[in-house]
CSV table of C-alpha atoms in Angstrom, one decimal:
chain,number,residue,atom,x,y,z
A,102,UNK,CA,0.0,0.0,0.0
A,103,UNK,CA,1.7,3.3,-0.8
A,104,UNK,CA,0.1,5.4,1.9
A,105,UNK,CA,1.6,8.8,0.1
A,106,UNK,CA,-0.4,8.4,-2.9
A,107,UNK,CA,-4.1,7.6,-1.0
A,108,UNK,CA,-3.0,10.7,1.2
A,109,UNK,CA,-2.7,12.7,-1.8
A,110,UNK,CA,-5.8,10.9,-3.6
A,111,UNK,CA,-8.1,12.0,-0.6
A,112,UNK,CA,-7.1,15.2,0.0
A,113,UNK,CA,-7.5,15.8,-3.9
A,114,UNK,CA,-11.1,14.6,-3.6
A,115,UNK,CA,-14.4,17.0,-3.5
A,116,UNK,CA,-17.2,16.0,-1.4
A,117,UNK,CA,-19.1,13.3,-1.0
A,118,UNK,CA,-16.7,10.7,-1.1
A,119,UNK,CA,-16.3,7.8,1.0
A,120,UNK,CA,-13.1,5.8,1.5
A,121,UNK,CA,-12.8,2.2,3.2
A,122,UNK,CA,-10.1,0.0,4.1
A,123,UNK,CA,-11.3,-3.4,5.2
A,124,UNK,CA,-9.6,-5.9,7.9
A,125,UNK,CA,-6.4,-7.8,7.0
A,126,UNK,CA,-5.6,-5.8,3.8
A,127,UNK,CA,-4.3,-3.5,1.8
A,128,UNK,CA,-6.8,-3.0,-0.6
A,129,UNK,CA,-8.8,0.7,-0.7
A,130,UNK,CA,-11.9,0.8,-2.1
A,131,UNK,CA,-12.5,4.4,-3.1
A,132,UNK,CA,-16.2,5.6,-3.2
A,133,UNK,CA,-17.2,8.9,-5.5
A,134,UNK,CA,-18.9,10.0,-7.8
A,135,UNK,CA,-21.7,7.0,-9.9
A,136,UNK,CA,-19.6,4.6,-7.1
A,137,UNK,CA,-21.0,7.2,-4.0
A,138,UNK,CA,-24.2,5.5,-3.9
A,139,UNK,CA,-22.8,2.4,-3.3
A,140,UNK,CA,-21.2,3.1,0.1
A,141,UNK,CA,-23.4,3.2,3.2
A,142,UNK,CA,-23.4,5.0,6.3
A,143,UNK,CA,-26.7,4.4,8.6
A,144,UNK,CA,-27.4,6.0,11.9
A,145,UNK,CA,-27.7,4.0,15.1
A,146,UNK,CA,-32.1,5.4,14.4
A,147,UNK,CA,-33.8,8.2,12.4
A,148,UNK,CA,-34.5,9.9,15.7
A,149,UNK,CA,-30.5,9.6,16.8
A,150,UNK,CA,-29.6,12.1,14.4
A,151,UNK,CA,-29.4,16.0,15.0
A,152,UNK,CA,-31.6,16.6,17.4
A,153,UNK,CA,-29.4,17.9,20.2
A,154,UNK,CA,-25.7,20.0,19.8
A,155,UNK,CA,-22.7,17.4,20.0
A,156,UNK,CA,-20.6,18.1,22.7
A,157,UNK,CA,-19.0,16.1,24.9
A,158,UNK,CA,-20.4,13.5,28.0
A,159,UNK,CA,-18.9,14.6,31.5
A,160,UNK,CA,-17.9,12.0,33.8
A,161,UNK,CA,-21.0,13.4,36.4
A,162,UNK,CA,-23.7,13.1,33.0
A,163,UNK,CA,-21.9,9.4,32.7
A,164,UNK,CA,-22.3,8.5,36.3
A,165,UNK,CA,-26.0,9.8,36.3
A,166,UNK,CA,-26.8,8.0,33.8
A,167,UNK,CA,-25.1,4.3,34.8
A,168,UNK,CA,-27.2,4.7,38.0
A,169,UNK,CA,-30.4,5.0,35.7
A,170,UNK,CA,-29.3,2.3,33.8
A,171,UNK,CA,-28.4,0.1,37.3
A,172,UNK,CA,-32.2,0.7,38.7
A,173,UNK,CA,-33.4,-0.8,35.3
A,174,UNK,CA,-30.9,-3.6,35.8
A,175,UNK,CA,-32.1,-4.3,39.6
A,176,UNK,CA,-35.7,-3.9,38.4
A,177,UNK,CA,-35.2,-6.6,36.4
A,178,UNK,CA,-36.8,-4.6,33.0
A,179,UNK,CA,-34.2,-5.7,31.1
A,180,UNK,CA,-30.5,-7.8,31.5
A,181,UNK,CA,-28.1,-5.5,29.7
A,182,UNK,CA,-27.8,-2.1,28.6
A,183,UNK,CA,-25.4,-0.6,26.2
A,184,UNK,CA,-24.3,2.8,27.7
A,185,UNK,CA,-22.8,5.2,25.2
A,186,UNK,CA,-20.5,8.7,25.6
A,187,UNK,CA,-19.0,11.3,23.4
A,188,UNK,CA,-15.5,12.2,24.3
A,189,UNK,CA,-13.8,15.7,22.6
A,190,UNK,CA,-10.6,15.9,21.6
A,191,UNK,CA,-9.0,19.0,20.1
A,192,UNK,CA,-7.0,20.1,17.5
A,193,UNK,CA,-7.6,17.8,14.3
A,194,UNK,CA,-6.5,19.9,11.5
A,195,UNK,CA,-2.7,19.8,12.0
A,196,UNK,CA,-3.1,16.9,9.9
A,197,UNK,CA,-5.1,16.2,6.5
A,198,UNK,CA,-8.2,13.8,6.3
A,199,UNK,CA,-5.8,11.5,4.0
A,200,UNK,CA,-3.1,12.0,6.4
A,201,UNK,CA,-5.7,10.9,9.5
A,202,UNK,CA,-6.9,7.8,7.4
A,203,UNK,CA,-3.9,6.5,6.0
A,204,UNK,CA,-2.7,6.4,9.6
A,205,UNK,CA,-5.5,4.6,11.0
A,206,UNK,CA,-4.7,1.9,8.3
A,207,UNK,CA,-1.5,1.6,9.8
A,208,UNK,CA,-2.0,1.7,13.0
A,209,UNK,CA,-4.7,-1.0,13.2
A,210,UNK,CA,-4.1,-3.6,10.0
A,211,UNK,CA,-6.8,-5.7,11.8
A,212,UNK,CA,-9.7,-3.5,11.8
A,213,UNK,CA,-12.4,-1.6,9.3
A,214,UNK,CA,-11.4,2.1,8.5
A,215,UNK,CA,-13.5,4.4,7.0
A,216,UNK,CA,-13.4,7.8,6.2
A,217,UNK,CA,-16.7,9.5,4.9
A,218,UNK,CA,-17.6,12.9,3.7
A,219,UNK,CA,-20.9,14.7,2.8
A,220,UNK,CA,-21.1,18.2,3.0
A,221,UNK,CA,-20.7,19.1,7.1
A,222,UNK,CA,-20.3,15.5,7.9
A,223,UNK,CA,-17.2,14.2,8.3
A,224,UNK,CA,-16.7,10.9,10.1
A,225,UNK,CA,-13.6,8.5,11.1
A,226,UNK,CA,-13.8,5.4,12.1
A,227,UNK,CA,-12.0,2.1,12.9
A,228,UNK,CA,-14.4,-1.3,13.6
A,229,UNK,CA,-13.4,-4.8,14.2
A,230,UNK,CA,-17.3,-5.7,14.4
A,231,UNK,CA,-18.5,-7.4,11.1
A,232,UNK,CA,-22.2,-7.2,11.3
A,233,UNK,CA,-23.3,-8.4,7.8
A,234,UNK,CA,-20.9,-10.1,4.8
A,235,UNK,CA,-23.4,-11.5,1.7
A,236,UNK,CA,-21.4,-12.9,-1.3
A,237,UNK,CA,-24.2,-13.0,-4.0
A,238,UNK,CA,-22.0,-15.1,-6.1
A,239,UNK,CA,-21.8,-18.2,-3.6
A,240,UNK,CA,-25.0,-17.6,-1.2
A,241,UNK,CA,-22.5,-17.0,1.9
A,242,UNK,CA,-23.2,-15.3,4.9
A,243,UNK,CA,-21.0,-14.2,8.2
A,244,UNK,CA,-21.8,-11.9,10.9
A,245,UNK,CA,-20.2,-12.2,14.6
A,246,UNK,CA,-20.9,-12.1,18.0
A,247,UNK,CA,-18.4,-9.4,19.5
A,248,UNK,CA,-18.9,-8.4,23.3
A,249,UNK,CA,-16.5,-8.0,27.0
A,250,UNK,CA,-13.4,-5.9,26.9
A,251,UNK,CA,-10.5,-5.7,28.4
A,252,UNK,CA,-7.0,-4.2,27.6
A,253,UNK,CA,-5.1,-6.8,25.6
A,254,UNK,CA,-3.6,-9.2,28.6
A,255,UNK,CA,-2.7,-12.1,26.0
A,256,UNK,CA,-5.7,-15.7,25.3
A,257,UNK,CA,-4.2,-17.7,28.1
A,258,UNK,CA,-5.1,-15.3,30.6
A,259,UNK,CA,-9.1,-16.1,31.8
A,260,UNK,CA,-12.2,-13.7,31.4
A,261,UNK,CA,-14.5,-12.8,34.1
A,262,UNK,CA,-18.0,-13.8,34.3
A,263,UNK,CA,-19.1,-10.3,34.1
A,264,UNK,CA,-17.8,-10.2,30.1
A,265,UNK,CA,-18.5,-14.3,29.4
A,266,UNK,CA,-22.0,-13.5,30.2
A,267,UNK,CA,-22.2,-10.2,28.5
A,268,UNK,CA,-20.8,-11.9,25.1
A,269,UNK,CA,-23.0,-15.2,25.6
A,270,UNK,CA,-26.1,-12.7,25.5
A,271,UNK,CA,-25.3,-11.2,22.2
A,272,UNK,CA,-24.3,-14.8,20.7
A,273,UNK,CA,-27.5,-16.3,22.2
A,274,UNK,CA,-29.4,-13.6,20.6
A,275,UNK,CA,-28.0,-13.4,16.8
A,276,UNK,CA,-28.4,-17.3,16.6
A,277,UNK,CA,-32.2,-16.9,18.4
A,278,UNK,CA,-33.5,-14.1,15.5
A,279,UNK,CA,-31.4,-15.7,12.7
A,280,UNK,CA,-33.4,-19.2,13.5
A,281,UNK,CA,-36.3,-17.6,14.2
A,282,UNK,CA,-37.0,-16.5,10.4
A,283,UNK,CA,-35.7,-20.0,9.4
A,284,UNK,CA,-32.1,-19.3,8.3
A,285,UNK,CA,-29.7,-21.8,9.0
A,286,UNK,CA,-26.7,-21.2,11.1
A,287,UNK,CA,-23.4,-22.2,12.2
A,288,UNK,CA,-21.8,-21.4,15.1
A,289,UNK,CA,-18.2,-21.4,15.7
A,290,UNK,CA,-16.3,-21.6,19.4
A,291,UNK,CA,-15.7,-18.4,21.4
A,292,UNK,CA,-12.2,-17.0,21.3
A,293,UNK,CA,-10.5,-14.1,22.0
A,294,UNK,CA,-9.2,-11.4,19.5
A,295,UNK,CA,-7.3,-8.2,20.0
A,296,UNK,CA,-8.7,-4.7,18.5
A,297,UNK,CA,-6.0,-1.9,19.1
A,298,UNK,CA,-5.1,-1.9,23.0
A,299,UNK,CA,-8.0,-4.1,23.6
A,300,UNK,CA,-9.1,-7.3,23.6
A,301,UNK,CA,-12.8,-9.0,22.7
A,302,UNK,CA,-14.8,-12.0,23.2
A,303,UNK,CA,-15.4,-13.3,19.3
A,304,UNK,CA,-18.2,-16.2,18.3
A,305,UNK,CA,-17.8,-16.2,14.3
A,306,UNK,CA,-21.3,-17.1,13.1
A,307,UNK,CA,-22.0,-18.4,10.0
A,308,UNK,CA,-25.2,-18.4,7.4
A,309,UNK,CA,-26.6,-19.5,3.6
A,310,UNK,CA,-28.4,-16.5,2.7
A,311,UNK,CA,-30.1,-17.4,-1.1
A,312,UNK,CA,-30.5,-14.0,-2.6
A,313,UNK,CA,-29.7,-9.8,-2.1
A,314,UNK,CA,-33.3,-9.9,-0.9
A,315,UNK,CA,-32.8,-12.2,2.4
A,316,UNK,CA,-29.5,-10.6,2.9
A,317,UNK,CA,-31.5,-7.1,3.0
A,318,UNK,CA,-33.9,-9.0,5.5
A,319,UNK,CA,-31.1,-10.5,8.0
A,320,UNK,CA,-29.5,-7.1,7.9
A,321,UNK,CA,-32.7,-5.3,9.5
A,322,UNK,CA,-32.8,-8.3,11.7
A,323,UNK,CA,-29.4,-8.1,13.2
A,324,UNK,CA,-29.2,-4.2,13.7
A,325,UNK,CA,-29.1,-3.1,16.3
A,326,UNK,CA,-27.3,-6.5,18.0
A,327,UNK,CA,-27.4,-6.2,21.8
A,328,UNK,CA,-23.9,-5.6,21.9
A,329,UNK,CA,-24.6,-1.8,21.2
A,330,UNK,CA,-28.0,-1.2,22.7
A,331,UNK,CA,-29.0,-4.3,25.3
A,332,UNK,CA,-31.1,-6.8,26.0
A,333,UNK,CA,-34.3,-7.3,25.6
A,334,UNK,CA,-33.6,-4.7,22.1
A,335,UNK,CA,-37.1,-3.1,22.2
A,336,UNK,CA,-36.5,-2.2,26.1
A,337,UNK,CA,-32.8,-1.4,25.7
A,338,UNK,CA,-33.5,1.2,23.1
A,339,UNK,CA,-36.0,2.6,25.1
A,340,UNK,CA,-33.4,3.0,27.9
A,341,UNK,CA,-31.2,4.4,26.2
A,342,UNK,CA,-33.3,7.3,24.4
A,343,UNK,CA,-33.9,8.4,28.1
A,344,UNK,CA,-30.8,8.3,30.0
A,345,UNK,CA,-28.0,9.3,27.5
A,346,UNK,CA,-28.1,13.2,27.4
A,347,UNK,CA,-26.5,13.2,23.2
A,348,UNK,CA,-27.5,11.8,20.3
A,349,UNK,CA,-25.6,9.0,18.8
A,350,UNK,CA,-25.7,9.6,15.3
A,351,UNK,CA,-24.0,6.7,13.1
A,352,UNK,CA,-22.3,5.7,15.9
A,353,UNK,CA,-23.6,2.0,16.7
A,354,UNK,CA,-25.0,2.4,13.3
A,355,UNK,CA,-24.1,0.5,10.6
A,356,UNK,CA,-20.8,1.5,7.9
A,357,UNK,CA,-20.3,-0.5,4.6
A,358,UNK,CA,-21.1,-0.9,0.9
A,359,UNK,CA,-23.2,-3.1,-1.3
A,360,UNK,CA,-22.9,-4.1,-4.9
A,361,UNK,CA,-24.0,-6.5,-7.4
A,362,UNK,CA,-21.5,-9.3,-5.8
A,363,UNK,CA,-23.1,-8.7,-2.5
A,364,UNK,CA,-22.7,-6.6,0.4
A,365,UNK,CA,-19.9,-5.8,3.5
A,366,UNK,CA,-21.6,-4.3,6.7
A,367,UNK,CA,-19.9,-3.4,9.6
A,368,UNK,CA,-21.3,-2.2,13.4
A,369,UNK,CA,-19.7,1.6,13.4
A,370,UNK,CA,-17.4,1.4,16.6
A,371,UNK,CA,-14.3,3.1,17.5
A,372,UNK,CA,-15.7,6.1,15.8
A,373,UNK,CA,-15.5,9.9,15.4
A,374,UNK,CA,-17.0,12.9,14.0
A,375,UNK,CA,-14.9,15.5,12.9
A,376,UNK,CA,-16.0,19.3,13.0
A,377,UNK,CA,-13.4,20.6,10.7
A,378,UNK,CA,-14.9,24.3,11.2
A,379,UNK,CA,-14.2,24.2,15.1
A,380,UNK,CA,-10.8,21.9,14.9
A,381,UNK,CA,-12.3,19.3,17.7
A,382,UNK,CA,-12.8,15.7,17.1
A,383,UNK,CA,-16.4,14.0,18.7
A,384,UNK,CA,-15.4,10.5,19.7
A,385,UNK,CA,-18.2,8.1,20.3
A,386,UNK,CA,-17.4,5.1,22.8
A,387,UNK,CA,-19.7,2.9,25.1
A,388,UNK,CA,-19.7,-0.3,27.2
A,389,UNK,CA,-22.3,-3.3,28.0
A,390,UNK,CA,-23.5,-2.6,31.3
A,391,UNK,CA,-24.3,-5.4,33.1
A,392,UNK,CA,-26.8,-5.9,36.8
A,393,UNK,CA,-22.7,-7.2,38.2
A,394,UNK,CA,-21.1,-3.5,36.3
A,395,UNK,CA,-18.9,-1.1,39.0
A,396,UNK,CA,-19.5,2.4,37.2
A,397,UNK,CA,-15.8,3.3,37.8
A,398,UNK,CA,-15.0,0.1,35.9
A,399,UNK,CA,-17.0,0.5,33.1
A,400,UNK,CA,-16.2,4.5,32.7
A,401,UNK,CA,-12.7,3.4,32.6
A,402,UNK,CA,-13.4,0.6,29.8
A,403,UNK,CA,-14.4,3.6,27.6
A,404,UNK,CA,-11.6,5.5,28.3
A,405,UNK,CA,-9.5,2.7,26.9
A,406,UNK,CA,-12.1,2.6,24.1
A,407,UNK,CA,-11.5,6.4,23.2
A,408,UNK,CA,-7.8,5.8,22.7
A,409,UNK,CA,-8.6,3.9,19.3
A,410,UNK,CA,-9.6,7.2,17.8
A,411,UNK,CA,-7.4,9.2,19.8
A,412,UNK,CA,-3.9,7.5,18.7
A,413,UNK,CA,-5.1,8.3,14.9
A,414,UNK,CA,-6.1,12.0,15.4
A,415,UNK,CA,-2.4,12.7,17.2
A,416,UNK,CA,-0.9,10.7,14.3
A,417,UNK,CA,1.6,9.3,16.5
């Protein structure tokens, strides 16, 4: 990959353009113009989007909320619920958007990037959450089951039950909804896999998915998973409209592209909106939040989370 020449292709480009890098290598897959319509960036919900100022979640809004979300938990109204935060980080525009993508595809060689822009919105991001993958030309499906984090500690060292459970939930659930509308599954073992500094609980989960019109069908099944809202969804969701004081966006939405050979959807994670106007950076990170979670715990997990984005925006 010669990183000089997609810094200088992107920072050539007029809006919109989208540009995507996808896990494991080092093909770009450039987005613009008749190609533009092919890329897609979907909000978390139509009513997450622009309804409230971005600014950033202070750590008293956080623990406010957690508490809301722990008498839910206690109530037993639902098991899990996804708590989300926007972090701000200043001064973005010592660096070009090519500069700030190409070193996100060096810095994590395991993950999604993404960098799209339309008009005022200008979003960064860097997944390692496959939601949807539909090859049209051999009916084959994947999606994953991607929950619990922890800073990367190495596979031989064991998880605690707070993060087993949290994953098993989201596995559980995907296999549940999939079966449900009579698509055949496979599940794979649960391991674990690094992301940046981090490390993740992982189920790979397999699927024959006949034609573009199914795979459209398990795509609106799958979003949102309950590892970014909760569990039960409907409940979650309702939650989470309530207690977190921002909007989310596209964050926890879904970031991808679809063409005639199929389609490669990812959750948005580890992601950022970039207010080129006002030099600052919104990063969006949450956490599963469990009846077991310790707020100082989970506040802390997305700190970690944060640092994704925040290597790539100090481009060091």
């Amino acid at each position: 990959m010669d990183y000089q020449q997609i810094v200088d292709r992107i920072d050539g480009l007029t809006a919109p353009f989208a540009v995507m890098r996808e896990p494991d290598t080092d093909v770009v897959l450039w987005f613009e113009g008749d190609s533009y319509s092919n890329f897609i960036m979907h909000p978390y919900s139509e009513e997450a989007v622009g309804r409230r100022p971005l600014e950033a979640t202070s750590q008293t809004d956080y623990q406010q909320s957690f508490q809301e979300v722990k008498n839910y938990l206690n109530e037993g109204v639902v098991d899990k619920v996804v708590l989300s935060r926007v972090v701000s980080h200043e001064g973005i525009n010592s660096h070009s958007l090519g500069t700030l993508f190409a070193h996100a595809c060096q810095l994590y060689p395991h993950q999604m990037i993404y960098l799209w822009v339309n008009g005022n919105n200008v979003w960064l991001g860097c997944t390692p959450e496959l939601l949807l993958s539909y090859n049209a030309n051999t009916s084959e499906g994947q999606t994953m089951a991607l929950a619990g984090t922890r800073p990367a500690v190495g596979s031989d060292v064991k998880w605690d039950s707070k993060n087993i459970r949290e994953q098993a939930v989201v596995s559980s659930w995907i296999v549940s909804q999939l079966k449900n509308e009579g698509i055949d599954v496979r599940m794979g073992e649960v391991y674990t896999t690094q992301a940046g500094g981090l490390e993740h609980l992982r189920t790979d989960i397999s699927m024959q998915i006949p034609d573009a019109v199914v795979a459209e069908k398990v795509l609106n099944i799958l979003h949102p998973t309950p590892a970014v809202c909760g569990q039960p969804r409907a409940k979650a969701m309702d939650i989470i409209s309530r207690v977190e004081k921002h909007d989310r966006e596209f964050y926890s939405g879904f970031v991808g592209y679809h063409n005639d050979n199929g389609m490669r959807i990812y959750v948005n994670l580890r992601c950022a909106a970039l207010d080129i106007m006002a030099n600052r950076a919104f990063i969006f990170v949450g956490g599963g939040i469990m009846p077991d979670s310790v707020c100082e715990t989970e506040f802390q997990e997305t700190e970690y989370k944060a640092q994704t984005i925040k290597r790539v925006l100090k481009c060091s």
